[in-house]
Coordinates of N, CA and C in Angstrom, one line a residue:
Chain A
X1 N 20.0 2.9 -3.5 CA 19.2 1.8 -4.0 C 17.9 1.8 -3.3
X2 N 16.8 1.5 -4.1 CA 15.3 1.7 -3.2 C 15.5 0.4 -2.4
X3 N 14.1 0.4 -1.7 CA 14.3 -0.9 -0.7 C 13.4 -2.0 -1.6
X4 N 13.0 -1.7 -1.8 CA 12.1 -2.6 -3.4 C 12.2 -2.2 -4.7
X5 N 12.3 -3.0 -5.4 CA 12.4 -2.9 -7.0 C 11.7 -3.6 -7.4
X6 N 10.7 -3.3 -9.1 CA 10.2 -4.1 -9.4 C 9.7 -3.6 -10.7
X7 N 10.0 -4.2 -12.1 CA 9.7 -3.8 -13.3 C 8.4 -3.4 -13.4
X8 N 8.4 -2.3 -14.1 CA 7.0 -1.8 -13.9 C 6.1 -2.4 -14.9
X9 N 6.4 -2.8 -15.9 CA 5.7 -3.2 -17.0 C 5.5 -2.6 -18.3
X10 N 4.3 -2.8 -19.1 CA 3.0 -4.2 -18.6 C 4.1 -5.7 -19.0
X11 N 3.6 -7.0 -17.9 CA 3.6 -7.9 -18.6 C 2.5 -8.6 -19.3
X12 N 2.8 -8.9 -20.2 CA 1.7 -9.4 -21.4 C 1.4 -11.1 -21.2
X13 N 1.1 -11.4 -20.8 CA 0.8 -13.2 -21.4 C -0.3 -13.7 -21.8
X14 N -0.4 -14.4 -22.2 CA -2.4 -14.9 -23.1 C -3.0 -15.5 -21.9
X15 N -4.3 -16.0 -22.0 CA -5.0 -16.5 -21.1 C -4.9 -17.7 -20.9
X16 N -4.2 -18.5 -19.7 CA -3.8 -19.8 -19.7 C -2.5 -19.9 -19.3
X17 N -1.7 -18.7 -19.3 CA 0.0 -19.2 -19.2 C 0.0 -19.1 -18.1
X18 N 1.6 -18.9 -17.5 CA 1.6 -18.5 -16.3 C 2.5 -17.0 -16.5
X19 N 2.0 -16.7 -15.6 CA 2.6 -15.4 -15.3 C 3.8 -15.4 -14.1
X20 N 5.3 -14.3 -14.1 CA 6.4 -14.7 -13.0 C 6.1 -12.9 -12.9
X21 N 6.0 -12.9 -11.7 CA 6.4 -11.0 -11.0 C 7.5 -11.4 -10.1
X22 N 8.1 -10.6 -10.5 CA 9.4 -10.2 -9.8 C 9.6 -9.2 -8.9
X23 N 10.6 -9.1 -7.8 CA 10.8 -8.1 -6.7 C 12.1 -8.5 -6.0
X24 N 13.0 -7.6 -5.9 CA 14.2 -7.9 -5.1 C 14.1 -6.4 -4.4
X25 N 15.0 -7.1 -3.1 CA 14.6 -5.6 -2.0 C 16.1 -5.9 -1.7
X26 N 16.0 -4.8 -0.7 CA 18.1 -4.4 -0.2 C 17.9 -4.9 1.1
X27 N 17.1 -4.7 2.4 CA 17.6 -5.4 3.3 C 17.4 -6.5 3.3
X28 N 18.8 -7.0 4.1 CA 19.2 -8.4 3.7 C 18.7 -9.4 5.4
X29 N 18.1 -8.2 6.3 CA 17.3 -8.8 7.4 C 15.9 -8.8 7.6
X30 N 15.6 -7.9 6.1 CA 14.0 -8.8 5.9 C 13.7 -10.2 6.3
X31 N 12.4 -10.0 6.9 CA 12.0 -11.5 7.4 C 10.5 -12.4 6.8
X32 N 9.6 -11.3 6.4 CA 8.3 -11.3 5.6 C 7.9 -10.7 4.5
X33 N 7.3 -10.9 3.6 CA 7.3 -10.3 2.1 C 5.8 -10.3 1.8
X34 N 5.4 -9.4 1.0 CA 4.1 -9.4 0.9 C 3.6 -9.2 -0.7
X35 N 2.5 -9.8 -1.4 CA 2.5 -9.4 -2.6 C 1.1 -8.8 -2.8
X36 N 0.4 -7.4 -3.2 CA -0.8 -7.3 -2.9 C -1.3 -6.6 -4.6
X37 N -2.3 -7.0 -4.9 CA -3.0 -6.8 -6.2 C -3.9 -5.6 -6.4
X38 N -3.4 -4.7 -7.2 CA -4.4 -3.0 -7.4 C -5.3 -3.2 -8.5
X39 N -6.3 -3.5 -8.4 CA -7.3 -3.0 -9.9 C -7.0 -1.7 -10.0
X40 N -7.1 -1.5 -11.5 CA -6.8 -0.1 -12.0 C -8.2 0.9 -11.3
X41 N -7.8 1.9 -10.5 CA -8.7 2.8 -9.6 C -9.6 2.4 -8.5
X42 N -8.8 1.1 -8.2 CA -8.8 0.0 -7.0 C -7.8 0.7 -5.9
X43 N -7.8 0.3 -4.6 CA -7.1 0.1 -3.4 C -6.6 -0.9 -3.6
X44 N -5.0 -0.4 -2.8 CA -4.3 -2.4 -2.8 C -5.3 -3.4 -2.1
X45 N -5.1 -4.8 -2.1 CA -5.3 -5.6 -1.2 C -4.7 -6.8 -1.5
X46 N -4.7 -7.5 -0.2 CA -3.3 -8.2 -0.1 C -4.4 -9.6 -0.4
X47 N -2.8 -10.6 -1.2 CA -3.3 -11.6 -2.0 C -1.8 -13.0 -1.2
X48 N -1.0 -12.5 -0.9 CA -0.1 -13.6 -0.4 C 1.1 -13.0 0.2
X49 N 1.4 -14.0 1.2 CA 2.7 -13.4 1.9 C 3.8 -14.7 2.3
X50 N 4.9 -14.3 2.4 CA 5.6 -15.4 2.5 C 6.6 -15.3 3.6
X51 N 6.9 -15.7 4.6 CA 8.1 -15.9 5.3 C 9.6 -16.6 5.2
X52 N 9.6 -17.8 4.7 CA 10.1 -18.8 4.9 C 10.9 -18.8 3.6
X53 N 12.4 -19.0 3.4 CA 12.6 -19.8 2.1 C 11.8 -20.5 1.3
X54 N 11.7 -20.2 -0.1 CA 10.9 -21.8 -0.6 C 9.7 -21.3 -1.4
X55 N 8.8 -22.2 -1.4 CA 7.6 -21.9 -2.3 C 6.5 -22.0 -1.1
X56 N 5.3 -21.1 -1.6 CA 4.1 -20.8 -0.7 C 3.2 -21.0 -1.6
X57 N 2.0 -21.9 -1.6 CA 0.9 -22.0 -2.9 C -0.7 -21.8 -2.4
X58 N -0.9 -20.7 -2.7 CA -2.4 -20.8 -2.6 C -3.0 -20.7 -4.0
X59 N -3.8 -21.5 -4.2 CA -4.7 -22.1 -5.4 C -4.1 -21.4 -6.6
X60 N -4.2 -20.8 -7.0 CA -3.2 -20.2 -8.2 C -1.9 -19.9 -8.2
X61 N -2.0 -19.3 -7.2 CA -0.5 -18.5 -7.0 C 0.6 -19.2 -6.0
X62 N 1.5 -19.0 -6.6 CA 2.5 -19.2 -5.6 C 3.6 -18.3 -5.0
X63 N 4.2 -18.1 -4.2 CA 5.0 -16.8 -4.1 C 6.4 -17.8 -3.6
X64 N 7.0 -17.4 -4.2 CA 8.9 -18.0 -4.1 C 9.4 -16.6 -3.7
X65 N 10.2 -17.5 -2.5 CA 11.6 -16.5 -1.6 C 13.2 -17.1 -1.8
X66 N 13.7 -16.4 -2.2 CA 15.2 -16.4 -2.3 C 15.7 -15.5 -1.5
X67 N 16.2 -15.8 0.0 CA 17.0 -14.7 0.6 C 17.9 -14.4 0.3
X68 N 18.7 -15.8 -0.2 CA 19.9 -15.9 -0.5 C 20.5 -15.0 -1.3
X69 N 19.6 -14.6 -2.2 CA 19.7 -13.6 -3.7 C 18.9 -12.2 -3.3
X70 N 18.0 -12.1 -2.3 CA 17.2 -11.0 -1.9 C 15.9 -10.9 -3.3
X71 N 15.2 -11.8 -3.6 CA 14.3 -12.1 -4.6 C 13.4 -12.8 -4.2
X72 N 12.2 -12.4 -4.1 CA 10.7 -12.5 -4.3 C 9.9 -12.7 -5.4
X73 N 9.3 -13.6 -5.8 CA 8.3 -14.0 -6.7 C 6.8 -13.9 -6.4
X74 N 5.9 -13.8 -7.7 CA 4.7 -14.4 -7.8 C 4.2 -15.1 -9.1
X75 N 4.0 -16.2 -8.8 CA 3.9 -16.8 -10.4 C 1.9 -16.9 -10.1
X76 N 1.5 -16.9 -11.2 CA -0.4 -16.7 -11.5 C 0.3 -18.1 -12.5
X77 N -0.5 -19.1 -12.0 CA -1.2 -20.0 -12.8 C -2.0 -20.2 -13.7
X78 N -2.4 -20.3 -14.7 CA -3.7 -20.1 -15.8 C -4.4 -19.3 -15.1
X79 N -3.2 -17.8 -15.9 CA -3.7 -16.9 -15.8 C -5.2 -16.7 -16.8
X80 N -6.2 -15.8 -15.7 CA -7.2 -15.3 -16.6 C -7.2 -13.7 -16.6
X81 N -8.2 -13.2 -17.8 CA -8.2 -12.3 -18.2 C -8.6 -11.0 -16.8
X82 N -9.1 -11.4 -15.5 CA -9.5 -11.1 -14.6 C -8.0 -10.6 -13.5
X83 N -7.3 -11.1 -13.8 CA -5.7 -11.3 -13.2 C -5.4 -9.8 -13.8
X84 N -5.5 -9.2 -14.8 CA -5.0 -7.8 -15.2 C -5.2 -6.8 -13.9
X85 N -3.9 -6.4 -13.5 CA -4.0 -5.4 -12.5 C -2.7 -5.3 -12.1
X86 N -2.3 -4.3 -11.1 CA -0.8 -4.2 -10.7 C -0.4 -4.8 -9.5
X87 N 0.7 -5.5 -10.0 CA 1.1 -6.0 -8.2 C 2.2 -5.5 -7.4
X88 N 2.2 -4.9 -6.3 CA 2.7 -5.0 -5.8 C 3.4 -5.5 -4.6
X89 N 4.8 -5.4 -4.5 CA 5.7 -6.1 -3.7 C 6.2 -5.3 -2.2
X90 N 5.9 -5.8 -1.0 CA 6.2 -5.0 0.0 C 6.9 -5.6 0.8
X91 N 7.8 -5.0 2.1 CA 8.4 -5.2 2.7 C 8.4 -4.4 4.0
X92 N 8.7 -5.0 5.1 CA 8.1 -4.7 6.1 C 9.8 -3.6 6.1
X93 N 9.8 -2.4 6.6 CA 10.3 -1.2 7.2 C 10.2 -1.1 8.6
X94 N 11.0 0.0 9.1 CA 10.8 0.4 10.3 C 9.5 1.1 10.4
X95 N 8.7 0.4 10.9 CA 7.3 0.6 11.7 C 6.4 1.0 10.3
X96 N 6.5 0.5 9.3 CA 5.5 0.7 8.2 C 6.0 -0.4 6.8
X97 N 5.1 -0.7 6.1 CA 5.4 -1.7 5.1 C 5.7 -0.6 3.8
X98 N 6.8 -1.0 3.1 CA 7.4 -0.7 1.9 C 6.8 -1.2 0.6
X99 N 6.6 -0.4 -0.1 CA 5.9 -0.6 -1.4 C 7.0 -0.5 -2.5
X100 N 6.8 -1.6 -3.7 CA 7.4 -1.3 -4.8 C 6.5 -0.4 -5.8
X101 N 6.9 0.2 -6.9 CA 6.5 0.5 -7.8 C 5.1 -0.3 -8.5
X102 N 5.4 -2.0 -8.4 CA 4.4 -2.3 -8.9 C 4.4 -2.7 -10.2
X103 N 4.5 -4.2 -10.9 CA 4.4 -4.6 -12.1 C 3.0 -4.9 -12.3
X104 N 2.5 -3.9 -13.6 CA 1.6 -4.1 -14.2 C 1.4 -5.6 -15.2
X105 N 0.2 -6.5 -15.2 CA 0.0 -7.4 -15.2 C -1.2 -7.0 -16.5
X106 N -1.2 -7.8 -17.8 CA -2.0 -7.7 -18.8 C -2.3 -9.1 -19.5
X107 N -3.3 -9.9 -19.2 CA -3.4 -11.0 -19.9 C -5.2 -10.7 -20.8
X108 N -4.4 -11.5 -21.9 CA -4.9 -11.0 -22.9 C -5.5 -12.2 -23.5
X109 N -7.4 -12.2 -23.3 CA -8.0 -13.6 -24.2 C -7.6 -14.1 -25.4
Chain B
X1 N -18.7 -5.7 10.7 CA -17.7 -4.2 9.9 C -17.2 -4.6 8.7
X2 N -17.7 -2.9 8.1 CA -17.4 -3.3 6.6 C -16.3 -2.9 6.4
X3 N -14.8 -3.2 6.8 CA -13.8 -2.2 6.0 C -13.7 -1.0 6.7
X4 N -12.2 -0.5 6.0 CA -11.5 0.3 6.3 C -12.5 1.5 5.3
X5 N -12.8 2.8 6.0 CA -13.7 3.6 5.1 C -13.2 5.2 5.1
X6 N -13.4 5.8 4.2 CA -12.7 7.1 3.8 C -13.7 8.5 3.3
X7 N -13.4 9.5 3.9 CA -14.2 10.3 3.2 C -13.2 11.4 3.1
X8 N -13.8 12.3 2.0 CA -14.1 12.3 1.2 C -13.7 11.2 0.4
X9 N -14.3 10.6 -0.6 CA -14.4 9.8 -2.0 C -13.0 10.7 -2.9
X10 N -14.0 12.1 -3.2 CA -12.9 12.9 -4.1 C -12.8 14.2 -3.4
X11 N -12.0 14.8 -4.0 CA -11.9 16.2 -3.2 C -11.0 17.4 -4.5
X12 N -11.6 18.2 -4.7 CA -11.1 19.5 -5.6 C -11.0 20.3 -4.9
X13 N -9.7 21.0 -4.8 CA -9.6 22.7 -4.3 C -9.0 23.4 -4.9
X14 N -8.4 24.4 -4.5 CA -7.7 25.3 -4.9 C -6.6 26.0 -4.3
X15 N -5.4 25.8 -4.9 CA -3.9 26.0 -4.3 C -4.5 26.6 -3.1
X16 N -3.6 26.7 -2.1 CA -3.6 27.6 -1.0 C -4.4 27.2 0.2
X17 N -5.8 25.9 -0.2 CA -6.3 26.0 0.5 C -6.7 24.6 1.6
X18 N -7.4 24.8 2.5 CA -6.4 23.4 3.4 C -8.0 22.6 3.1
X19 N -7.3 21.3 3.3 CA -8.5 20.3 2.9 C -8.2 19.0 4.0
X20 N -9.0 18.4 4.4 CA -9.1 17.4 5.9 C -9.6 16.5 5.0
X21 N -9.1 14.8 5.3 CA -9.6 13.6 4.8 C -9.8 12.8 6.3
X22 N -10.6 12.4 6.3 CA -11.2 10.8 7.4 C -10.8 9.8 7.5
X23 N -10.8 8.8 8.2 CA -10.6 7.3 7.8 C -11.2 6.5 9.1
X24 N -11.9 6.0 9.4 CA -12.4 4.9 10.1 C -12.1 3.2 9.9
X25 N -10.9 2.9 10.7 CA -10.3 1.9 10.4 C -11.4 0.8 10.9
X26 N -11.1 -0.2 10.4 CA -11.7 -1.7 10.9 C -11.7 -1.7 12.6
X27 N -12.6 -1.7 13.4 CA -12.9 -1.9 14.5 C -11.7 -2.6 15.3
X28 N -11.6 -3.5 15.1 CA -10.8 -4.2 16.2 C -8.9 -4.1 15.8
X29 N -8.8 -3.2 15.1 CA -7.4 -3.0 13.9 C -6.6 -1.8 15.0
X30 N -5.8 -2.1 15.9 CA -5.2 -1.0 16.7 C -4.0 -0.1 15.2
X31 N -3.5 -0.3 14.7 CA -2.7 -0.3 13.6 C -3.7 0.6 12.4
X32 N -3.2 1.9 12.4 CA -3.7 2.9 11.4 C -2.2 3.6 10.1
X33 N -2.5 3.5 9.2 CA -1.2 3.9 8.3 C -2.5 5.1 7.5
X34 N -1.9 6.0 7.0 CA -1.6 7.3 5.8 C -0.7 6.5 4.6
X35 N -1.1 6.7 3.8 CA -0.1 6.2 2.4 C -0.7 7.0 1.5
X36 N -0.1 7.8 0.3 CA 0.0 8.6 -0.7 C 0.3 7.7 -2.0
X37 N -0.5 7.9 -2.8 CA -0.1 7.1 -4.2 C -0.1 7.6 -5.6
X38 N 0.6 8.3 -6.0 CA 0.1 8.9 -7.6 C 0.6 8.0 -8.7
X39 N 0.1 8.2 -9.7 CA -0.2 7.7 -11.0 C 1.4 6.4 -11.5
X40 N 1.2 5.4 -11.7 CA 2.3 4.7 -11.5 C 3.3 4.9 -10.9
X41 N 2.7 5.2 -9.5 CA 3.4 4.5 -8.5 C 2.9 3.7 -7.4
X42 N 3.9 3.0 -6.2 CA 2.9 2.3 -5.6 C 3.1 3.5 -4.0
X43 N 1.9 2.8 -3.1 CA 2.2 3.7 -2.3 C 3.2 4.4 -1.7
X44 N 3.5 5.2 -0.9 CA 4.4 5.9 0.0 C 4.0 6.2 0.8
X45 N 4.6 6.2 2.0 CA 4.1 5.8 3.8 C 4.2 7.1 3.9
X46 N 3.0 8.2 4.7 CA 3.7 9.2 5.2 C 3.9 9.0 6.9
X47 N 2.8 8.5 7.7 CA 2.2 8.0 8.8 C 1.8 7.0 9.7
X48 N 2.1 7.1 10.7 CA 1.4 5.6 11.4 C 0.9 6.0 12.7
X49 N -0.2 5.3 12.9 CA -0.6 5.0 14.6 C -0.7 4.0 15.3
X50 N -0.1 3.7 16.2 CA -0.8 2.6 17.6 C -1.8 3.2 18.2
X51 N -2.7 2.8 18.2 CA -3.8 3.0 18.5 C -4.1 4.7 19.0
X52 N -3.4 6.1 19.6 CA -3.9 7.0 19.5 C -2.6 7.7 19.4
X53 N -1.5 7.0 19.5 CA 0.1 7.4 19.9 C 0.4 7.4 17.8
X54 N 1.1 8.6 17.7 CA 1.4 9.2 16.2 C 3.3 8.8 16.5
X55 N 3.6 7.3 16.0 CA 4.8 6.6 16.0 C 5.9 7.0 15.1
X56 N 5.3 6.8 13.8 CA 6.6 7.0 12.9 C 5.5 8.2 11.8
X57 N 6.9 9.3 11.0 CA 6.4 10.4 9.9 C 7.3 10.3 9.2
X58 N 6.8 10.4 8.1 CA 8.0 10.4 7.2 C 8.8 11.4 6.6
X59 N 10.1 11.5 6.6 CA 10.4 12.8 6.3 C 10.0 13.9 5.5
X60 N 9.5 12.5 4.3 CA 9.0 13.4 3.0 C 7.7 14.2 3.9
X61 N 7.2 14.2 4.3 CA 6.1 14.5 5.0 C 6.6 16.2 5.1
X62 N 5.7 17.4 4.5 CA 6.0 18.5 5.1 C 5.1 19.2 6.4
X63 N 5.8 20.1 6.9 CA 4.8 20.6 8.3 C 3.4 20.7 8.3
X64 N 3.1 20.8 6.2 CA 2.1 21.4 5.6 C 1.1 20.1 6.3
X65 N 1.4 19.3 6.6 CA 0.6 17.8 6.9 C 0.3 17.5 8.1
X66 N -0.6 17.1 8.6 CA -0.5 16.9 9.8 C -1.7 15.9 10.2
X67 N -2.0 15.0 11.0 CA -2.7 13.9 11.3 C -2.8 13.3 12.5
X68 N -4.3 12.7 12.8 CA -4.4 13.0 14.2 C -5.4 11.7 14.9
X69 N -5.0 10.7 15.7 CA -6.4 10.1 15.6 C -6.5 9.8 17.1
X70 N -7.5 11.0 17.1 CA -8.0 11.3 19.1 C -8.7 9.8 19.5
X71 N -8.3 9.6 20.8 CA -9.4 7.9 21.6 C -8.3 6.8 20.6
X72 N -7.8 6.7 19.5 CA -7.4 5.8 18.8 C -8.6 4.7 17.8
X73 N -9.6 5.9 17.6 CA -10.5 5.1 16.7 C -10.2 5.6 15.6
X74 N -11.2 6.7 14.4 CA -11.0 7.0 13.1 C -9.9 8.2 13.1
X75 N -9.4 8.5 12.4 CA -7.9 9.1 12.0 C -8.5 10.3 11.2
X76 N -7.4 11.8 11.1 CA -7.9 12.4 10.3 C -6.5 12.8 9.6
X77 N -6.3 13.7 8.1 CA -5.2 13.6 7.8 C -5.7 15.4 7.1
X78 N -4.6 16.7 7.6 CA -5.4 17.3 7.3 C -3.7 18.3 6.1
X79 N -4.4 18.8 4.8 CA -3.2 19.5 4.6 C -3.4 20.9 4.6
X80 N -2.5 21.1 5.1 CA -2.7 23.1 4.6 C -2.1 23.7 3.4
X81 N -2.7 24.8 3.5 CA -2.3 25.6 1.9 C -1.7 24.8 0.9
X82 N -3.1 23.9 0.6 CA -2.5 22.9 -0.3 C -1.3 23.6 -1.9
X83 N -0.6 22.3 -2.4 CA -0.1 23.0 -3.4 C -0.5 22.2 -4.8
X84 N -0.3 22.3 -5.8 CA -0.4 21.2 -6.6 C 0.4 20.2 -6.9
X85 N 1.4 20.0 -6.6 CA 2.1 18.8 -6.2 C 1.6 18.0 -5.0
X86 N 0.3 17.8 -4.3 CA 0.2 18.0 -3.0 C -1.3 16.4 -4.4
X87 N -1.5 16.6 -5.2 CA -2.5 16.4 -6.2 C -2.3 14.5 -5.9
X88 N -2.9 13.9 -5.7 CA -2.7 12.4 -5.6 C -3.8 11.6 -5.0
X89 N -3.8 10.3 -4.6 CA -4.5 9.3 -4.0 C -4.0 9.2 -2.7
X90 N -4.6 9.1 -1.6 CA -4.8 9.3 -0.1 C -5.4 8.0 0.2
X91 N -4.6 7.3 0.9 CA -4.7 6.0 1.3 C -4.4 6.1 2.6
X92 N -6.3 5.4 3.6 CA -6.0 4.7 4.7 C -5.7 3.2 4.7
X93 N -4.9 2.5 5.7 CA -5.1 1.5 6.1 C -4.9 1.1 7.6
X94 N -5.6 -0.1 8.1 CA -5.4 -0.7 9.3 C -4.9 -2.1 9.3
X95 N -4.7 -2.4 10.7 CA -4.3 -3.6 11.0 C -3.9 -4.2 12.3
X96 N -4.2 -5.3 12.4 CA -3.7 -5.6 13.7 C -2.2 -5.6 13.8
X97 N -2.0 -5.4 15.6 CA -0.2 -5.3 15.9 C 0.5 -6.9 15.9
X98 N -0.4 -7.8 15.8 CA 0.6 -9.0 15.5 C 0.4 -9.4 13.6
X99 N -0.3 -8.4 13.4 CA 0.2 -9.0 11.4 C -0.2 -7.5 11.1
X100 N 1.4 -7.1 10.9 CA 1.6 -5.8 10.7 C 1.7 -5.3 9.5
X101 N 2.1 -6.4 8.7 CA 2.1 -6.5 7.1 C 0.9 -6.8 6.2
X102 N -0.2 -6.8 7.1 CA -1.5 -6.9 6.6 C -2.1 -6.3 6.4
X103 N -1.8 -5.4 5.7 CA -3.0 -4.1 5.5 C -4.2 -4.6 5.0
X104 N -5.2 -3.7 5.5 CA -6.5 -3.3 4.9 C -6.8 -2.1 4.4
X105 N -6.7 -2.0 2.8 CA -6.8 -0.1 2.9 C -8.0 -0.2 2.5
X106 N -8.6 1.3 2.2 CA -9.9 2.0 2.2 C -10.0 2.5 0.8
X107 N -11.0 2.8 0.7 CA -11.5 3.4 -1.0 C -10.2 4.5 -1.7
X108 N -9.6 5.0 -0.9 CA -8.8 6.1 -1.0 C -9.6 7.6 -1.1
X109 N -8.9 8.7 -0.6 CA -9.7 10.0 -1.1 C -8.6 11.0 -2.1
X110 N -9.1 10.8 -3.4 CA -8.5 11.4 -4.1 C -8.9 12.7 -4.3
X111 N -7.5 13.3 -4.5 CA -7.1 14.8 -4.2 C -6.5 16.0 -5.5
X112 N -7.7 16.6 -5.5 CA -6.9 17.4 -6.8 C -6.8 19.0 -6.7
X113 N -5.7 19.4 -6.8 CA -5.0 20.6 -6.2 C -5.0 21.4 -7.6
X114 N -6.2 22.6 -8.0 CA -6.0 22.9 -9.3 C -5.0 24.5 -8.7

């Protein structure tokens, strides 16, 4: 089992919905999560991170933790057409952060 | 300081032959990572530094690889007799040792192994 999973895509939503990314990882003593945004022939860069059970909200986004279930979220709020790009989901490893595959994100005017 | 910075931009060779990429992390960032990325996928760790000390490699990593960052400032990542599987995006990043999950990466130097 990888240590991150995460549908690759694309997800499609119109401009205005909200958008859910998903990520479930295997260790179950993960303690921080990270969710970081690729423009297509972009470098990652990080956009939210979460520690804590629960919901984390910065202006659009929110990122929800389920340990309980080993599940990670990012929901985009009225989403714009600017939001198209891939996200990925990481997890902190022995002495390096873990990358998922990365769900591709397509919102469409 | 502008960022985590990378040179080459791009890079073309030819099987067999060895090719060296740069990285000049963010000044104050003791925390240097190597990550490799090809086409839908997301990175893969090969490397890390505390500041000049080479901590964790990754297995996938072959001998062909090797990386080096003298004083603990800019980092170099050098491959030999490249192959074409070897063909991908070359990712620095930094960070400080108390937010280790914070990367900053760099433009990338993408690598093409004809």
């Amino acid at each position: 089992q990888k240590e991150v999973e995460q549908n690759s895509g694309p997800l499609s939503v119109p401009e205005g919905a909200i958008a859910s990314l998903n990520c479930t990882y295997s260790d179950r003593g993960s303690q921080s999560f990270f969710w970081y945004r690729q423009y297509s022939g972009k470098s990652p860069e990080l956009i939210m991170f979460i520690y804590s059970n629960g919901d984390k909200e910065d202006g659009r986004f929110t990122a929800q933790l389920n340990k309980a279930s080993q599940y990670v979220s990012l929901l985009i709020r009225d989403s714009q057409p600017s939001d198209s790009a891939t996200y990925l989901c990481a997890v902190p490893g022995f002495q390096k952060l873990v990358f998922g595959t990365g769900t591709r994100l397509l919102v469409s005017p | 300081d502008t960022g985590v910075s990378q040179d080459p931009r791009h890079k073309i060779t030819k099987r067999g032959q060895n090719v060296t990429f740069r990285c000049d992390p963010i000044s104050e960032h003791n925390r240097l990572y190597w990550y490799r990325q090809t086409l839908g996928q997301g990175p893969e760790f090969l490397t890390y530094f505390q500041n000049e000390a080479q901590l964790e490699k990754s297995r996938l990593l072959s001998d062909r690889f090797s990386a080096e960052r003298p004083k603990g400032s800019f980092s170099t990542l050098e491959i030999q007799r490249t192959e074409q599987g070897d063909s991908a995006m070359y990712l620095c990043a930094s960070s400080k040792s108390d937010r280790a999950g914070e990367l900053f990466f760099g433009e990338g130097s993408r690598l093409t192994v004809l």
